[in-house]
Amino acid sequence: MLIQRAETQFEQTIAQSLATDPGGTHIARALHAAVHESVVGLIKLFRDQIPGAAEVATRLARMYAKGADANAGAPTLDCLRAIAQLTRETRERYLPVPEGAEAEGR
């Protein structure tokens, strides 16, 4: 599922960025394109495919736009953490796990 893949990517990006620069505040430049593609994909998914989630797509787009540091040319780690949290909350709200799927490990 696209949403879970994006969540995993955001977590890995944060971890890799902190491993590269422990005191850093921005995502690693090498990971910027992948994060951008994931965020854009989530915005389109929430806006076009999930009924009632267009508001979330708008919030996500605004968070991403405001979270980019013009000097660094990349989103901040705080911005990415906030996007990851919103993505997780949206998945839990709009796409609940079917009964029995948790027991099967899905």
PDB file of N, CA and C in Angstrom, residues 14-101:
ATOM      1  N   ILE A  14      14.446   9.962   7.810  1.00  0.00           N
ATOM      2  CA  ILE A  14      14.817  10.651   9.047  1.00  0.00           C
ATOM      3  C   ILE A  14      16.040   9.972   9.671  1.00  0.00           C
ATOM      4  N   ALA A  15      16.000   8.642   9.748  1.00  0.00           N
ATOM      5  CA  ALA A  15      17.118   7.896  10.346  1.00  0.00           C
ATOM      6  C   ALA A  15      18.412   8.103   9.553  1.00  0.00           C
ATOM      7  N   GLN A  16      18.338   8.019   8.236  1.00  0.00           N
ATOM      8  CA  GLN A  16      19.535   8.174   7.405  1.00  0.00           C
ATOM      9  C   GLN A  16      20.076   9.596   7.463  1.00  0.00           C
ATOM     10  N   SER A  17      19.173  10.568   7.520  1.00  0.00           N
ATOM     11  CA  SER A  17      19.603  11.964   7.594  1.00  0.00           C
ATOM     12  C   SER A  17      20.311  12.237   8.912  1.00  0.00           C
ATOM     13  N   LEU A  18      19.787  11.690   9.989  1.00  0.00           N
ATOM     14  CA  LEU A  18      20.422  11.876  11.297  1.00  0.00           C
ATOM     15  C   LEU A  18      21.738  11.113  11.390  1.00  0.00           C
ATOM     16  N   ALA A  19      21.826   9.965  10.711  1.00  0.00           N
ATOM     17  CA  ALA A  19      23.085   9.208  10.708  1.00  0.00           C
ATOM     18  C   ALA A  19      24.166   9.968   9.935  1.00  0.00           C
ATOM     19  N   THR A  20      23.763  10.637   8.869  1.00  0.00           N
ATOM     20  CA  THR A  20      24.702  11.415   8.066  1.00  0.00           C
ATOM     21  C   THR A  20      25.163  12.662   8.806  1.00  0.00           C
ATOM     22  N   ASP A  21      24.210  13.330   9.435  1.00  0.00           N
ATOM     23  CA  ASP A  21      24.516  14.576  10.157  1.00  0.00           C
ATOM     24  C   ASP A  21      23.705  14.592  11.447  1.00  0.00           C
ATOM     25  N   PRO A  22      24.256  14.046  12.528  1.00  0.00           N
ATOM     26  CA  PRO A  22      23.506  13.905  13.781  1.00  0.00           C
ATOM     27  C   PRO A  22      22.909  15.202  14.323  1.00  0.00           C
ATOM     28  N   GLY A  23      23.535  16.312  14.065  1.00  0.00           N
ATOM     29  CA  GLY A  23      23.010  17.584  14.556  1.00  0.00           C
ATOM     30  C   GLY A  23      22.212  18.332  13.510  1.00  0.00           C
ATOM     31  N   GLY A  24      21.990  17.692  12.372  1.00  0.00           N
ATOM     32  CA  GLY A  24      21.329  18.362  11.255  1.00  0.00           C
ATOM     33  C   GLY A  24      19.844  18.588  11.476  1.00  0.00           C
ATOM     34  N   THR A  25      19.318  19.518  10.720  1.00  0.00           N
ATOM     35  CA  THR A  25      17.891  19.830  10.811  1.00  0.00           C
ATOM     36  C   THR A  25      17.157  19.566   9.508  1.00  0.00           C
ATOM     37  N   HIS A  26      17.880  19.158   8.463  1.00  0.00           N
ATOM     38  CA  HIS A  26      17.276  18.938   7.151  1.00  0.00           C
ATOM     39  C   HIS A  26      17.469  17.496   6.712  1.00  0.00           C
ATOM     40  N   ILE A  27      16.594  17.065   5.799  1.00  0.00           N
ATOM     41  CA  ILE A  27      16.779  15.723   5.253  1.00  0.00           C
ATOM     42  C   ILE A  27      18.004  15.744   4.343  1.00  0.00           C
ATOM     43  N   ALA A  28      18.622  14.594   4.197  1.00  0.00           N
ATOM     44  CA  ALA A  28      19.798  14.477   3.335  1.00  0.00           C
ATOM     45  C   ALA A  28      19.414  14.823   1.901  1.00  0.00           C
ATOM     46  N   ARG A  29      20.256  15.581   1.249  1.00  0.00           N
ATOM     47  CA  ARG A  29      19.953  16.043  -0.113  1.00  0.00           C
ATOM     48  C   ARG A  29      19.721  14.867  -1.070  1.00  0.00           C
ATOM     49  N   ALA A  30      20.427  13.784  -0.882  1.00  0.00           N
ATOM     50  CA  ALA A  30      20.285  12.618  -1.762  1.00  0.00           C
ATOM     51  C   ALA A  30      18.891  11.989  -1.651  1.00  0.00           C
ATOM     52  N   LEU A  31      18.196  12.254  -0.568  1.00  0.00           N
ATOM     53  CA  LEU A  31      16.875  11.650  -0.344  1.00  0.00           C
ATOM     54  C   LEU A  31      15.729  12.595  -0.686  1.00  0.00           C
ATOM     55  N   HIS A  32      16.060  13.826  -1.051  1.00  0.00           N
ATOM     56  CA  HIS A  32      15.035  14.834  -1.289  1.00  0.00           C
ATOM     57  C   HIS A  32      14.072  14.435  -2.408  1.00  0.00           C
ATOM     58  N   ALA A  33      14.573  13.948  -3.520  1.00  0.00           N
ATOM     59  CA  ALA A  33      13.718  13.602  -4.661  1.00  0.00           C
ATOM     60  C   ALA A  33      12.734  12.487  -4.303  1.00  0.00           C
ATOM     61  N   ALA A  34      13.202  11.488  -3.588  1.00  0.00           N
ATOM     62  CA  ALA A  34      12.326  10.376  -3.206  1.00  0.00           C
ATOM     63  C   ALA A  34      11.230  10.849  -2.244  1.00  0.00           C
ATOM     64  N   VAL A  35      11.597  11.706  -1.301  1.00  0.00           N
ATOM     65  CA  VAL A  35      10.606  12.240  -0.367  1.00  0.00           C
ATOM     66  C   VAL A  35       9.586  13.082  -1.130  1.00  0.00           C
ATOM     67  N   HIS A  36      10.066  13.893  -2.048  1.00  0.00           N
ATOM     68  CA  HIS A  36       9.173  14.736  -2.845  1.00  0.00           C
ATOM     69  C   HIS A  36       8.150  13.882  -3.606  1.00  0.00           C
ATOM     70  N   GLU A  37       8.628  12.841  -4.255  1.00  0.00           N
ATOM     71  CA  GLU A  37       7.730  11.957  -5.008  1.00  0.00           C
ATOM     72  C   GLU A  37       6.694  11.304  -4.095  1.00  0.00           C
ATOM     73  N   SER A  38       7.111  10.904  -2.912  1.00  0.00           N
ATOM     74  CA  SER A  38       6.182  10.281  -1.965  1.00  0.00           C
ATOM     75  C   SER A  38       5.126  11.268  -1.490  1.00  0.00           C
ATOM     76  N   VAL A  39       5.552  12.480  -1.172  1.00  0.00           N
ATOM     77  CA  VAL A  39       4.598  13.487  -0.698  1.00  0.00           C
ATOM     78  C   VAL A  39       3.605  13.831  -1.793  1.00  0.00           C
ATOM     79  N   VAL A  40       4.081  14.042  -3.005  1.00  0.00           N
ATOM     80  CA  VAL A  40       3.191  14.360  -4.126  1.00  0.00           C
ATOM     81  C   VAL A  40       2.227  13.199  -4.373  1.00  0.00           C
ATOM     82  N   GLY A  41       2.725  11.973  -4.308  1.00  0.00           N
ATOM     83  CA  GLY A  41       1.862  10.797  -4.483  1.00  0.00           C
ATOM     84  C   GLY A  41       0.785  10.715  -3.415  1.00  0.00           C
ATOM     85  N   LEU A  42       1.148  11.004  -2.177  1.00  0.00           N
ATOM     86  CA  LEU A  42       0.163  10.990  -1.088  1.00  0.00           C
ATOM     87  C   LEU A  42      -0.879  12.076  -1.275  1.00  0.00           C
ATOM     88  N   ILE A  43      -0.450  13.258  -1.694  1.00  0.00           N
ATOM     89  CA  ILE A  43      -1.408  14.345  -1.923  1.00  0.00           C
ATOM     90  C   ILE A  43      -2.420  13.933  -2.980  1.00  0.00           C
ATOM     91  N   LYS A  44      -1.952  13.372  -4.067  1.00  0.00           N
ATOM     92  CA  LYS A  44      -2.857  12.924  -5.134  1.00  0.00           C
ATOM     93  C   LYS A  44      -3.771  11.806  -4.654  1.00  0.00           C
ATOM     94  N   LEU A  45      -3.220  10.875  -3.900  1.00  0.00           N
ATOM     95  CA  LEU A  45      -4.011   9.763  -3.382  1.00  0.00           C
ATOM     96  C   LEU A  45      -5.114  10.256  -2.462  1.00  0.00           C
ATOM     97  N   PHE A  46      -4.757  11.085  -1.495  1.00  0.00           N
ATOM     98  CA  PHE A  46      -5.748  11.588  -0.549  1.00  0.00           C
ATOM     99  C   PHE A  46      -6.800  12.442  -1.245  1.00  0.00           C
ATOM    100  N   ARG A  47      -6.377  13.236  -2.207  1.00  0.00           N
ATOM    101  CA  ARG A  47      -7.301  14.140  -2.899  1.00  0.00           C
ATOM    102  C   ARG A  47      -8.244  13.385  -3.842  1.00  0.00           C
ATOM    103  N   ASP A  48      -7.698  12.427  -4.585  1.00  0.00           N
ATOM    104  CA  ASP A  48      -8.463  11.812  -5.664  1.00  0.00           C
ATOM    105  C   ASP A  48      -9.061  10.445  -5.356  1.00  0.00           C
ATOM    106  N   GLN A  49      -8.481   9.700  -4.427  1.00  0.00           N
ATOM    107  CA  GLN A  49      -8.884   8.306  -4.262  1.00  0.00           C
ATOM    108  C   GLN A  49      -9.559   7.965  -2.941  1.00  0.00           C
ATOM    109  N   ILE A  50      -9.371   8.786  -1.925  1.00  0.00           N
ATOM    110  CA  ILE A  50      -9.940   8.461  -0.618  1.00  0.00           C
ATOM    111  C   ILE A  50     -11.056   9.448  -0.315  1.00  0.00           C
ATOM    112  N   PRO A  51     -12.296   8.989  -0.305  1.00  0.00           N
ATOM    113  CA  PRO A  51     -13.427   9.888  -0.057  1.00  0.00           C
ATOM    114  C   PRO A  51     -13.286  10.607   1.290  1.00  0.00           C
ATOM    115  N   GLY A  52     -13.432  11.915   1.257  1.00  0.00           N
ATOM    116  CA  GLY A  52     -13.377  12.716   2.470  1.00  0.00           C
ATOM    117  C   GLY A  52     -11.993  13.146   2.895  1.00  0.00           C
ATOM    118  N   ALA A  53     -10.968  12.743   2.174  1.00  0.00           N
ATOM    119  CA  ALA A  53      -9.600  13.048   2.597  1.00  0.00           C
ATOM    120  C   ALA A  53      -8.969  14.209   1.824  1.00  0.00           C
ATOM    121  N   ALA A  54      -9.766  14.927   1.045  1.00  0.00           N
ATOM    122  CA  ALA A  54      -9.222  16.066   0.289  1.00  0.00           C
ATOM    123  C   ALA A  54      -8.667  17.130   1.229  1.00  0.00           C
ATOM    124  N   GLU A  55      -9.297  17.307   2.364  1.00  0.00           N
ATOM    125  CA  GLU A  55      -8.821  18.270   3.370  1.00  0.00           C
ATOM    126  C   GLU A  55      -7.411  17.894   3.841  1.00  0.00           C
ATOM    127  N   VAL A  56      -7.173  16.613   3.990  1.00  0.00           N
ATOM    128  CA  VAL A  56      -5.855  16.141   4.413  1.00  0.00           C
ATOM    129  C   VAL A  56      -4.825  16.430   3.322  1.00  0.00           C
ATOM    130  N   ALA A  57      -5.220  16.250   2.070  1.00  0.00           N
ATOM    131  CA  ALA A  57      -4.305  16.544   0.961  1.00  0.00           C
ATOM    132  C   ALA A  57      -3.884  18.006   0.990  1.00  0.00           C
ATOM    133  N   THR A  58      -4.833  18.881   1.264  1.00  0.00           N
ATOM    134  CA  THR A  58      -4.522  20.310   1.349  1.00  0.00           C
ATOM    135  C   THR A  58      -3.576  20.593   2.509  1.00  0.00           C
ATOM    136  N   ARG A  59      -3.843  20.015   3.661  1.00  0.00           N
ATOM    137  CA  ARG A  59      -2.974  20.205   4.828  1.00  0.00           C
ATOM    138  C   ARG A  59      -1.566  19.697   4.550  1.00  0.00           C
ATOM    139  N   LEU A  60      -1.496  18.538   3.910  1.00  0.00           N
ATOM    140  CA  LEU A  60      -0.201  17.938   3.589  1.00  0.00           C
ATOM    141  C   LEU A  60       0.592  18.836   2.639  1.00  0.00           C
ATOM    142  N   ALA A  61      -0.070  19.359   1.616  1.00  0.00           N
ATOM    143  CA  ALA A  61       0.600  20.245   0.664  1.00  0.00           C
ATOM    144  C   ALA A  61       1.112  21.509   1.351  1.00  0.00           C
ATOM    145  N   ARG A  62       0.308  22.064   2.229  1.00  0.00           N
ATOM    146  CA  ARG A  62       0.728  23.282   2.937  1.00  0.00           C
ATOM    147  C   ARG A  62       1.893  22.997   3.883  1.00  0.00           C
ATOM    148  N   MET A  63       1.814  21.872   4.588  1.00  0.00           N
ATOM    149  CA  MET A  63       2.905  21.506   5.499  1.00  0.00           C
ATOM    150  C   MET A  63       4.208  21.344   4.735  1.00  0.00           C
ATOM    151  N   TYR A  64       4.136  20.688   3.605  1.00  0.00           N
ATOM    152  CA  TYR A  64       5.336  20.436   2.804  1.00  0.00           C
ATOM    153  C   TYR A  64       5.908  21.745   2.264  1.00  0.00           C
ATOM    154  N   ALA A  65       5.039  22.622   1.781  1.00  0.00           N
ATOM    155  CA  ALA A  65       5.494  23.898   1.238  1.00  0.00           C
ATOM    156  C   ALA A  65       6.113  24.776   2.326  1.00  0.00           C
ATOM    157  N   LYS A  66       5.493  24.816   3.482  1.00  0.00           N
ATOM    158  CA  LYS A  66       6.002  25.656   4.569  1.00  0.00           C
ATOM    159  C   LYS A  66       7.227  25.051   5.251  1.00  0.00           C
ATOM    160  N   GLY A  67       7.400  23.754   5.146  1.00  0.00           N
ATOM    161  CA  GLY A  67       8.491  23.077   5.832  1.00  0.00           C
ATOM    162  C   GLY A  67       9.797  23.062   5.074  1.00  0.00           C
ATOM    163  N   ALA A  68       9.781  23.557   3.855  1.00  0.00           N
ATOM    164  CA  ALA A  68      11.011  23.584   3.071  1.00  0.00           C
ATOM    165  C   ALA A  68      11.830  24.815   3.446  1.00  0.00           C
ATOM    166  N   ASP A  69      13.094  24.611   3.639  1.00  0.00           N
ATOM    167  CA  ASP A  69      14.007  25.704   3.957  1.00  0.00           C
ATOM    168  C   ASP A  69      14.617  26.190   2.651  1.00  0.00           C
ATOM    169  N   ALA A  70      14.343  27.428   2.300  1.00  0.00           N
ATOM    170  CA  ALA A  70      14.825  27.975   1.022  1.00  0.00           C
ATOM    171  C   ALA A  70      16.349  27.984   0.945  1.00  0.00           C
ATOM    172  N   ASN A  71      17.019  28.193   2.066  1.00  0.00           N
ATOM    173  CA  ASN A  71      18.485  28.222   2.061  1.00  0.00           C
ATOM    174  C   ASN A  71      19.083  26.843   1.836  1.00  0.00           C
ATOM    175  N   ALA A  72      18.458  25.828   2.420  1.00  0.00           N
ATOM    176  CA  ALA A  72      18.984  24.465   2.297  1.00  0.00           C
ATOM    177  C   ALA A  72      18.449  23.768   1.053  1.00  0.00           C
ATOM    178  N   GLY A  73      17.308  24.202   0.566  1.00  0.00           N
ATOM    179  CA  GLY A  73      16.711  23.573  -0.609  1.00  0.00           C
ATOM    180  C   GLY A  73      16.088  22.226  -0.322  1.00  0.00           C
ATOM    181  N   ALA A  74      15.796  21.967   0.943  1.00  0.00           N
ATOM    182  CA  ALA A  74      15.215  20.679   1.333  1.00  0.00           C
ATOM    183  C   ALA A  74      14.299  20.871   2.535  1.00  0.00           C
ATOM    184  N   PRO A  75      13.345  19.968   2.695  1.00  0.00           N
ATOM    185  CA  PRO A  75      12.470  20.055   3.865  1.00  0.00           C
ATOM    186  C   PRO A  75      13.244  19.783   5.157  1.00  0.00           C
ATOM    187  N   THR A  76      12.756  20.326   6.235  1.00  0.00           N
ATOM    188  CA  THR A  76      13.380  20.082   7.525  1.00  0.00           C
ATOM    189  C   THR A  76      12.941  18.729   8.067  1.00  0.00           C
ATOM    190  N   LEU A  77      13.710  18.220   9.001  1.00  0.00           N
ATOM    191  CA  LEU A  77      13.345  16.953   9.637  1.00  0.00           C
ATOM    192  C   LEU A  77      12.038  17.101  10.423  1.00  0.00           C
ATOM    193  N   ASP A  78      11.848  18.265  11.057  1.00  0.00           N
ATOM    194  CA  ASP A  78      10.593  18.494  11.786  1.00  0.00           C
ATOM    195  C   ASP A  78       9.397  18.451  10.850  1.00  0.00           C
ATOM    196  N   CYS A  79       9.554  19.027   9.667  1.00  0.00           N
ATOM    197  CA  CYS A  79       8.487  18.999   8.667  1.00  0.00           C
ATOM    198  C   CYS A  79       8.186  17.554   8.270  1.00  0.00           C
ATOM    199  N   LEU A  80       9.218  16.780   8.023  1.00  0.00           N
ATOM    200  CA  LEU A  80       9.020  15.391   7.612  1.00  0.00           C
ATOM    201  C   LEU A  80       8.385  14.565   8.730  1.00  0.00           C
ATOM    202  N   ARG A  81       8.766  14.842   9.978  1.00  0.00           N
ATOM    203  CA  ARG A  81       8.131  14.147  11.105  1.00  0.00           C
ATOM    204  C   ARG A  81       6.638  14.486  11.175  1.00  0.00           C
ATOM    205  N   ALA A  82       6.301  15.750  10.973  1.00  0.00           N
ATOM    206  CA  ALA A  82       4.899  16.172  11.003  1.00  0.00           C
ATOM    207  C   ALA A  82       4.108  15.542   9.859  1.00  0.00           C
ATOM    208  N   ILE A  83       4.721  15.459   8.685  1.00  0.00           N
ATOM    209  CA  ILE A  83       4.073  14.821   7.540  1.00  0.00           C
ATOM    210  C   ILE A  83       3.862  13.333   7.813  1.00  0.00           C
ATOM    211  N   ALA A  84       4.860  12.688   8.386  1.00  0.00           N
ATOM    212  CA  ALA A  84       4.739  11.265   8.720  1.00  0.00           C
ATOM    213  C   ALA A  84       3.617  11.039   9.733  1.00  0.00           C
ATOM    214  N   GLN A  85       3.515  11.914  10.724  1.00  0.00           N
ATOM    215  CA  GLN A  85       2.461  11.793  11.734  1.00  0.00           C
ATOM    216  C   GLN A  85       1.084  11.986  11.105  1.00  0.00           C
ATOM    217  N   LEU A  86       0.932  13.004  10.253  1.00  0.00           N
ATOM    218  CA  LEU A  86      -0.346  13.243   9.577  1.00  0.00           C
ATOM    219  C   LEU A  86      -0.706  12.064   8.680  1.00  0.00           C
ATOM    220  N   THR A  87       0.274  11.517   7.992  1.00  0.00           N
ATOM    221  CA  THR A  87       0.036  10.363   7.116  1.00  0.00           C
ATOM    222  C   THR A  87      -0.449   9.165   7.929  1.00  0.00           C
ATOM    223  N   ARG A  88       0.179   8.915   9.050  1.00  0.00           N
ATOM    224  CA  ARG A  88      -0.209   7.799   9.925  1.00  0.00           C
ATOM    225  C   ARG A  88      -1.631   7.997  10.450  1.00  0.00           C
ATOM    226  N   GLU A  89      -1.925   9.196  10.925  1.00  0.00           N
ATOM    227  CA  GLU A  89      -3.263   9.483  11.448  1.00  0.00           C
ATOM    228  C   GLU A  89      -4.327   9.353  10.368  1.00  0.00           C
ATOM    229  N   THR A  90      -4.001   9.798   9.176  1.00  0.00           N
ATOM    230  CA  THR A  90      -4.949   9.707   8.068  1.00  0.00           C
ATOM    231  C   THR A  90      -5.204   8.257   7.687  1.00  0.00           C
ATOM    232  N   ARG A  91      -4.134   7.475   7.625  1.00  0.00           N
ATOM    233  CA  ARG A  91      -4.309   6.047   7.307  1.00  0.00           C
ATOM    234  C   ARG A  91      -5.196   5.373   8.340  1.00  0.00           C
ATOM    235  N   GLU A  92      -4.953   5.653   9.605  1.00  0.00           N
ATOM    236  CA  GLU A  92      -5.743   5.031  10.671  1.00  0.00           C
ATOM    237  C   GLU A  92      -7.200   5.493  10.644  1.00  0.00           C
ATOM    238  N   ARG A  93      -7.416   6.736  10.247  1.00  0.00           N
ATOM    239  CA  ARG A  93      -8.781   7.276  10.228  1.00  0.00           C
ATOM    240  C   ARG A  93      -9.581   6.808   9.017  1.00  0.00           C
ATOM    241  N   TYR A  94      -8.991   6.891   7.843  1.00  0.00           N
ATOM    242  CA  TYR A  94      -9.720   6.629   6.606  1.00  0.00           C
ATOM    243  C   TYR A  94      -9.584   5.199   6.091  1.00  0.00           C
ATOM    244  N   LEU A  95      -8.557   4.504   6.515  1.00  0.00           N
ATOM    245  CA  LEU A  95      -8.330   3.145   6.023  1.00  0.00           C
ATOM    246  C   LEU A  95      -8.116   2.197   7.197  1.00  0.00           C
ATOM    247  N   PRO A  96      -9.181   1.942   7.949  1.00  0.00           N
ATOM    248  CA  PRO A  96      -9.021   1.061   9.111  1.00  0.00           C
ATOM    249  C   PRO A  96      -8.631  -0.348   8.685  1.00  0.00           C
ATOM    250  N   VAL A  97      -7.925  -1.024   9.566  1.00  0.00           N
ATOM    251  CA  VAL A  97      -7.494  -2.402   9.316  1.00  0.00           C
ATOM    252  C   VAL A  97      -8.727  -3.302   9.415  1.00  0.00           C
ATOM    253  N   PRO A  98      -8.967  -4.151   8.408  1.00  0.00           N
ATOM    254  CA  PRO A  98     -10.106  -5.065   8.478  1.00  0.00           C
ATOM    255  C   PRO A  98      -9.984  -6.023   9.652  1.00  0.00           C
ATOM    256  N   GLU A  99     -11.116  -6.428  10.176  1.00  0.00           N
ATOM    257  CA  GLU A  99     -11.103  -7.377  11.301  1.00  0.00           C
ATOM    258  C   GLU A  99     -10.398  -8.655  10.893  1.00  0.00           C
ATOM    259  N   GLY A 100      -9.576  -9.181  11.780  1.00  0.00           N
ATOM    260  CA  GLY A 100      -8.847 -10.410  11.512  1.00  0.00           C
ATOM    261  C   GLY A 100      -7.506 -10.184  10.846  1.00  0.00           C
ATOM    262  N   ALA A 101      -7.321  -9.025  10.198  1.00  0.00           N
ATOM    263  CA  ALA A 101      -6.045  -8.758   9.527  1.00  0.00           C
ATOM    264  C   ALA A 101      -4.915  -8.552  10.527  1.00  0.00           C
TER     265      ALA A 101
END
